[in-house]
CSV table of C-alpha atoms in Angstrom, one decimal:
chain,number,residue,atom,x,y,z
A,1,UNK,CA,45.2,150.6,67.8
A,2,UNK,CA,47.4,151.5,64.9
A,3,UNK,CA,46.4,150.5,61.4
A,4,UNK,CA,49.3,149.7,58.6
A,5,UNK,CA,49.8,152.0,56.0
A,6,UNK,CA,48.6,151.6,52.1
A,7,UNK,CA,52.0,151.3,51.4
A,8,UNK,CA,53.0,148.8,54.1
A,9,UNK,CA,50.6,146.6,53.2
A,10,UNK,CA,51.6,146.4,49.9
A,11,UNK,CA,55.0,145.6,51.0
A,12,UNK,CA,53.5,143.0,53.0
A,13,UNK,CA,51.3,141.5,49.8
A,14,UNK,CA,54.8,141.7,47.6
A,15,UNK,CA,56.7,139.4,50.5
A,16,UNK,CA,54.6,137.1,51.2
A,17,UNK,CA,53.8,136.5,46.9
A,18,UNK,CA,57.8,135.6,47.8
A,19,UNK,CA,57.5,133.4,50.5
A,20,UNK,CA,54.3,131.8,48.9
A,21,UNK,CA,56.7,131.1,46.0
A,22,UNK,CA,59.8,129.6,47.8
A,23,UNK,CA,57.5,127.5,49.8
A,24,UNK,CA,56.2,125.9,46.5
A,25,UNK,CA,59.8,125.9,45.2
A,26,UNK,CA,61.5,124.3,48.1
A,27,UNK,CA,58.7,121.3,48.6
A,28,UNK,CA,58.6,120.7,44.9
A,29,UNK,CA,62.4,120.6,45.1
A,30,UNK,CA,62.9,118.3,47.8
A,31,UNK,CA,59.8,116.6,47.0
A,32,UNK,CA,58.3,116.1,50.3
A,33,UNK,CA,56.5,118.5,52.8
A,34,UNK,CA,53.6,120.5,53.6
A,35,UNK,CA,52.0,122.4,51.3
A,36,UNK,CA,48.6,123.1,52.4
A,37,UNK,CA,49.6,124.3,56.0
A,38,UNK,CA,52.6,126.3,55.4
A,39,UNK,CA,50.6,128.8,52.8
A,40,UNK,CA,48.2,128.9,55.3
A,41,UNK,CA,50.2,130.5,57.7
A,42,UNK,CA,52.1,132.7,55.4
A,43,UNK,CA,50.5,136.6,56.4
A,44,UNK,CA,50.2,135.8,59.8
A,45,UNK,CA,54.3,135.0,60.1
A,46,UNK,CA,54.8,137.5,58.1
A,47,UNK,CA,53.0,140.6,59.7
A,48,UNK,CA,54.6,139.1,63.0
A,49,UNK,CA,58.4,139.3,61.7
A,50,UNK,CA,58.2,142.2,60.1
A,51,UNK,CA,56.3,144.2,61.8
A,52,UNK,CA,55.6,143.5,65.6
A,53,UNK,CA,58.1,141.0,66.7
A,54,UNK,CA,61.3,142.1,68.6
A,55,UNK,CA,64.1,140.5,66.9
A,56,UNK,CA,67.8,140.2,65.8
A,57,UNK,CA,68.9,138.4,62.5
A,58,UNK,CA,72.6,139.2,63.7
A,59,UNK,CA,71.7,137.1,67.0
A,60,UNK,CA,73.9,137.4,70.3
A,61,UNK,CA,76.1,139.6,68.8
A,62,UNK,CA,73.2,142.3,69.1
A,63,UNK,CA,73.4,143.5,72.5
A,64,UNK,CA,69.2,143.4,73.1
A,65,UNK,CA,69.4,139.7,71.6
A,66,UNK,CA,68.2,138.3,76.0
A,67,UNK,CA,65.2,140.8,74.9
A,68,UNK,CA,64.3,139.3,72.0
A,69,UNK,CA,60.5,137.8,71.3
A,70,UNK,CA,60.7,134.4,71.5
A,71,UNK,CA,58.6,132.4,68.5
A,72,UNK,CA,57.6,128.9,68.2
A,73,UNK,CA,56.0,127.1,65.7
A,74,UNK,CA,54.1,124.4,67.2
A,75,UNK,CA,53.1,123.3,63.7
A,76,UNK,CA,56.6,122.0,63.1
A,77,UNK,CA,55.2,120.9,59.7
A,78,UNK,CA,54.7,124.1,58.4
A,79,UNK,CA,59.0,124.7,58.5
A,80,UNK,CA,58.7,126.1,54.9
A,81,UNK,CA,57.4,128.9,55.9
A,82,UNK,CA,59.1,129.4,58.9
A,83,UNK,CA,62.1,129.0,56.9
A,84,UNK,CA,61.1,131.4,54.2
A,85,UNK,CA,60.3,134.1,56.7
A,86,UNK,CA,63.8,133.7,57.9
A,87,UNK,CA,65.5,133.8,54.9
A,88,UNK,CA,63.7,136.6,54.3
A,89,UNK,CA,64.5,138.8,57.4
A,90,UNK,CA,68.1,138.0,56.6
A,91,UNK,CA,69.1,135.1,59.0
A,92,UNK,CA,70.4,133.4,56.4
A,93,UNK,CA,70.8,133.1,52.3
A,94,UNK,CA,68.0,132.5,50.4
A,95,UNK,CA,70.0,129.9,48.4
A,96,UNK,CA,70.1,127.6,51.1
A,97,UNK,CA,66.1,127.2,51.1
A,98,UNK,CA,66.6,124.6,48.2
A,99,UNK,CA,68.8,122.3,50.7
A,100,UNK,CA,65.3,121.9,52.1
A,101,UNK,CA,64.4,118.3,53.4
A,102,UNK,CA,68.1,117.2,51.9
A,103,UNK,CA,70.4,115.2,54.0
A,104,UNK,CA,72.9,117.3,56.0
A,105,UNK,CA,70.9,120.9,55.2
A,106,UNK,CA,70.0,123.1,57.9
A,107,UNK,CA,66.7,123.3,57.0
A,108,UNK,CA,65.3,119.7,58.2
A,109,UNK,CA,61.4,119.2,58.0
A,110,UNK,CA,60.4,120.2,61.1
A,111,UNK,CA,62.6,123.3,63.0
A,112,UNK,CA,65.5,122.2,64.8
A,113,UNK,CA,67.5,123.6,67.4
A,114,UNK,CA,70.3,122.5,66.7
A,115,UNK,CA,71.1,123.4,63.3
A,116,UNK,CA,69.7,126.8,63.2
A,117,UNK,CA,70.8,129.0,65.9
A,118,UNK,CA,67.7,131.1,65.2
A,119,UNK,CA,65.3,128.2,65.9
A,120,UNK,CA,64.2,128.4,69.8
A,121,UNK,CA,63.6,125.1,69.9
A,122,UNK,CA,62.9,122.2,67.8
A,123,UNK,CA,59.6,120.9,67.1
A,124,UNK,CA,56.8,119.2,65.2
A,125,UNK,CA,55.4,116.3,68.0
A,126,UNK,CA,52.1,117.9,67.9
A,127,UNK,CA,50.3,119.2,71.7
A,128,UNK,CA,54.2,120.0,72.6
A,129,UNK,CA,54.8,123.4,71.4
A,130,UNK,CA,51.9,125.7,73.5
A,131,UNK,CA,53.8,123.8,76.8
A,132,UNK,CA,56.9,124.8,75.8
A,133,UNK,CA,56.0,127.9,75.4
A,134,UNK,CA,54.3,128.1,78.8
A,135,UNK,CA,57.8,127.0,80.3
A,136,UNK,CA,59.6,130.2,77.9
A,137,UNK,CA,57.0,132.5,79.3
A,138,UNK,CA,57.6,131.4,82.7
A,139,UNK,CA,61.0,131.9,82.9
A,140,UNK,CA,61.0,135.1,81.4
A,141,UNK,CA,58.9,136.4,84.1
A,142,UNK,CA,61.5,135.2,86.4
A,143,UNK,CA,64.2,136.2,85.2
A,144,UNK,CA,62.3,140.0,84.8
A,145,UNK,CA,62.9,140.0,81.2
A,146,UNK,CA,59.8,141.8,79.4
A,147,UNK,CA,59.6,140.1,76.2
A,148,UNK,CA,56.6,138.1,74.2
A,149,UNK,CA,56.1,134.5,73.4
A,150,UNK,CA,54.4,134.0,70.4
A,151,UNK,CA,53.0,130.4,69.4
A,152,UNK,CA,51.5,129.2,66.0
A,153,UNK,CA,49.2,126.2,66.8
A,154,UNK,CA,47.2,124.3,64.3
A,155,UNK,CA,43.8,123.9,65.0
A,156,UNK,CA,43.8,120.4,64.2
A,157,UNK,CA,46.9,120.8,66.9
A,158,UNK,CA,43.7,121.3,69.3
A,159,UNK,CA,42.7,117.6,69.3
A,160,UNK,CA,45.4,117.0,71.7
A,161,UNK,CA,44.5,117.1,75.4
A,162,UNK,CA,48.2,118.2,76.3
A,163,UNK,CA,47.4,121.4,74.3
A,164,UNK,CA,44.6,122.0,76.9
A,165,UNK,CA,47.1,121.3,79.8
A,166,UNK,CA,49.2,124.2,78.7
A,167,UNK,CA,46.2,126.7,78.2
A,168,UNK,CA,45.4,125.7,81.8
A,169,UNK,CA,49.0,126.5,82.7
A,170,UNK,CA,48.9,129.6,81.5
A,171,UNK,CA,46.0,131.0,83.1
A,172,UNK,CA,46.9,129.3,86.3
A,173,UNK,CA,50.5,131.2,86.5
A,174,UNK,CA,49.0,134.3,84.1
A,175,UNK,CA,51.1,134.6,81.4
A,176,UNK,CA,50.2,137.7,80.4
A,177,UNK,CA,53.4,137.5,78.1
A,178,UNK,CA,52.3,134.6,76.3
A,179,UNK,CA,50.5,135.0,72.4
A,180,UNK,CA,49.3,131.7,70.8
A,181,UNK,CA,47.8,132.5,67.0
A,182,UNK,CA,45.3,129.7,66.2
A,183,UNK,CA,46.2,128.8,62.2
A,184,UNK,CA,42.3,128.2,61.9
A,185,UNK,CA,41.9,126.6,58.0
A,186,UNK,CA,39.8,123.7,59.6
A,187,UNK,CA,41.4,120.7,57.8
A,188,UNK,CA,44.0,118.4,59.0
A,189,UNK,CA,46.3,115.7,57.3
A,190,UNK,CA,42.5,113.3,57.1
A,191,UNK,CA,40.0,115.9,56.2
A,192,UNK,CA,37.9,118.4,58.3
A,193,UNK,CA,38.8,118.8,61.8
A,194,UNK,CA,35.0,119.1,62.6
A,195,UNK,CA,34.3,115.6,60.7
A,196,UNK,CA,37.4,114.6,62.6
A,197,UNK,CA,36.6,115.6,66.7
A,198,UNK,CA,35.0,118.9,66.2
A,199,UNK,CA,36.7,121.5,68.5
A,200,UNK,CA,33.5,123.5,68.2
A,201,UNK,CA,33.8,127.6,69.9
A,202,UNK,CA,37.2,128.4,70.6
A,203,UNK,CA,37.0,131.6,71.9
A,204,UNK,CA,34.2,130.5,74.4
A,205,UNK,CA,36.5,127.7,75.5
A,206,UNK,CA,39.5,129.4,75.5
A,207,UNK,CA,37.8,132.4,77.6
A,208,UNK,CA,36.2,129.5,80.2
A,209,UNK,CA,40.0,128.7,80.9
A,210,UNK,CA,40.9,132.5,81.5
A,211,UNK,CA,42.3,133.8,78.7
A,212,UNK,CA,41.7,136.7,76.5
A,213,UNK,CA,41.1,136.3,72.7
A,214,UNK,CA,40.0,137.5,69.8
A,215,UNK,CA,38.8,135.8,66.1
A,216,UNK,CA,40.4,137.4,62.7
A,217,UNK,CA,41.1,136.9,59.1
A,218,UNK,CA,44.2,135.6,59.5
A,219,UNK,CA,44.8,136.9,55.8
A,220,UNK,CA,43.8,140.5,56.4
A,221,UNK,CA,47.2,142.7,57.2
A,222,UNK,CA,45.4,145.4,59.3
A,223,UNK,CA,43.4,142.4,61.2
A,224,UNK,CA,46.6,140.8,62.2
A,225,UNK,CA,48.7,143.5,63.4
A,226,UNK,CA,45.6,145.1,65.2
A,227,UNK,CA,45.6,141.8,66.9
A,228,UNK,CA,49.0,141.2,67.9
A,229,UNK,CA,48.9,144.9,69.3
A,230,UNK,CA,46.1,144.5,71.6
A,231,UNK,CA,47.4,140.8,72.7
A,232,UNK,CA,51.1,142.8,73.7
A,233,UNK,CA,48.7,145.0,76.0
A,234,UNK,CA,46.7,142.0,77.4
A,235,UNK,CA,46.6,141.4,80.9
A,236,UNK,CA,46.4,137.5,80.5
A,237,UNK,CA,47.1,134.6,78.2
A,238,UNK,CA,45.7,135.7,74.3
A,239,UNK,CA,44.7,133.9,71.5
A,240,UNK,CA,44.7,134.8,68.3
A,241,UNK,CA,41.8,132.3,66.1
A,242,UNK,CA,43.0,133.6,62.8
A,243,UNK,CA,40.8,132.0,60.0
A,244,UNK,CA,42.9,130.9,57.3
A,245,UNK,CA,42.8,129.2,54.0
A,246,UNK,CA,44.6,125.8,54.0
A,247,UNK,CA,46.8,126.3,50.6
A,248,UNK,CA,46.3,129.9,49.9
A,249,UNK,CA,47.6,131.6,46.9
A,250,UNK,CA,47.3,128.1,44.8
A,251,UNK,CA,43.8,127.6,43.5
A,252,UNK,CA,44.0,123.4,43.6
A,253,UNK,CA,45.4,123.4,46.7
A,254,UNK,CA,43.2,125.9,48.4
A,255,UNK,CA,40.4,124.1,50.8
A,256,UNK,CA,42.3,121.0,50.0
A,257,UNK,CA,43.1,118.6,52.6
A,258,UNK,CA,45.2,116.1,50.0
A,259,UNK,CA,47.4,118.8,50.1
A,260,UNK,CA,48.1,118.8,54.0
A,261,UNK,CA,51.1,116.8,53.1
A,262,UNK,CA,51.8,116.3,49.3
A,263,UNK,CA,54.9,117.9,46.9
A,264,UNK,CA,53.6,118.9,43.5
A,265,UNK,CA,54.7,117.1,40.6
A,266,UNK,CA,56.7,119.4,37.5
A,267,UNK,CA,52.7,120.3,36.0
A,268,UNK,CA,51.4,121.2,39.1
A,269,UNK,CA,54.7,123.3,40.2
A,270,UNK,CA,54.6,125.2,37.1
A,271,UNK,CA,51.1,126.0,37.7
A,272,UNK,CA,51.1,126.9,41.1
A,273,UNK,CA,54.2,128.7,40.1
A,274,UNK,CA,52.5,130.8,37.2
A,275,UNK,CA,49.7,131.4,39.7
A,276,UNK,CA,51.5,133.1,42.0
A,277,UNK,CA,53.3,135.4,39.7
């Protein structure tokens, strides 16, 4: 597999110190959302955008746009970043990532369809996203187009039995072109998933239901994009079990699961803030 260059990577380090940033800056300004979660997620989204995802900021009017990846983030919560990433690929101004959470924005707490074209579809009931994502895959394959599905899951997302229905889905009709990335921090909005209904191996139980996976630091570049390669060459269903930091890139929110769902107050922005640059 192909490893990122020295200077890549420190591209990579440079945008996501950005989106870390505007995440902070948009929950902060509309006082509400997800803190701990969306930082969490932050290298992962962004190694995917930028550098193995097929897709088209300019949207249908790009002739490949019916060959695009598709991406859903089944972890509607973690919009910020989603967001962020967006804004950062060009799919819309960075100014409007302060409308975040306001009434009549775009940019609503969890994705939605219908507001932003480049939204797939909208989400954030959790154990919904990996079966919609089944039903993308699916029709791809019928339809002969040869593009990848990639899914962000929480792993607290992994509680729900519907999540298992889809993994069995998958293997059943072998969706080969589906990818779902495990955000693996291992606290949820009421404190350690493994306090909470411990999910135990889930590789072993992933690879019991017939797919393919593989576990990563899900903040190490060269980890993630060797990852994403080899699950575009897989001949089944792959997971991705990144293992994350819940709140990375903050020190008080890092490991922190009051921060699942908490906007800083002016102190704590301008530390977080000063932190990160």
């Amino acid at each position: 597999m192909n490893e990122l260059s020295e200077s890549e990577i420190k591209t990579l380090e440079k945008t996501s110190k950005n989106i870390r940033i505007n995440i902070i800056q948009m929950i902060h300004e509309a006082q509400s959302g997800h803190p701990g979660g969306s930082l969490s997620c932050v290298d992962i989204l962004n190694v995917l955008y930028s550098k193995v995802m097929q897709h088209f900021p300019e949207g249908k009017l790009n002739p490949n746009f019916e060959k695009r990846d598709r991406f859903i983030l089944a972890k509607g919560h973690a919009s910020a970043t989603l967001y962020a990433i967006l804004a950062e690929c060009g799919y819309f101004d960075k100014k409007e990532l302060l409308t975040f959470r306001k009434l009549g924005s775009k940019l609503q707490g969890h994705p939605c369809s219908s507001e932003l074209p480049c939204i797939e579809v909208s989400t954030g009931s959790l154990g919904q996203g990996l079966s919609i994502s089944c039903g993308i895959a699916l029709g791809l394959k019928l339809d002969k187009i040869d593009s990848s599905v990639f899914v962000l899951i929480g792993d607290g997302e992994l509680e729900e039995g519907s999540v298992w229905e889809g993994i069995m889905s998958a293997a059943h009709h072998n969706l080969d072109n589906l990818i779902a990335i495990i955000d693996r921090n291992k606290l949820q909005i009421d404190g350690s998933t493994e306090l909470i209904k411990s999910i135990g191996n889930i590789s072993a139980k992933l690879e019991a239901f017939g797919w393919n996976t593989i576990e990563i630091d899900g903040h190490n570049y060269n980890e993630i994009y060797t990852a994403l390669q080899k699950a575009k060459l897989s001949k089944k269903p792959f997971a991705i079990i990144a293992n994350t930091i819940k709140g990375k890139g903050v020190s008080f929110m890092e490991n922190n699961a009051g921060w699942h769902g908490k906007a800083p107050n002016d102190e704590q922005y301008e530390a977080a803030i000063k932190e990160l640059t």
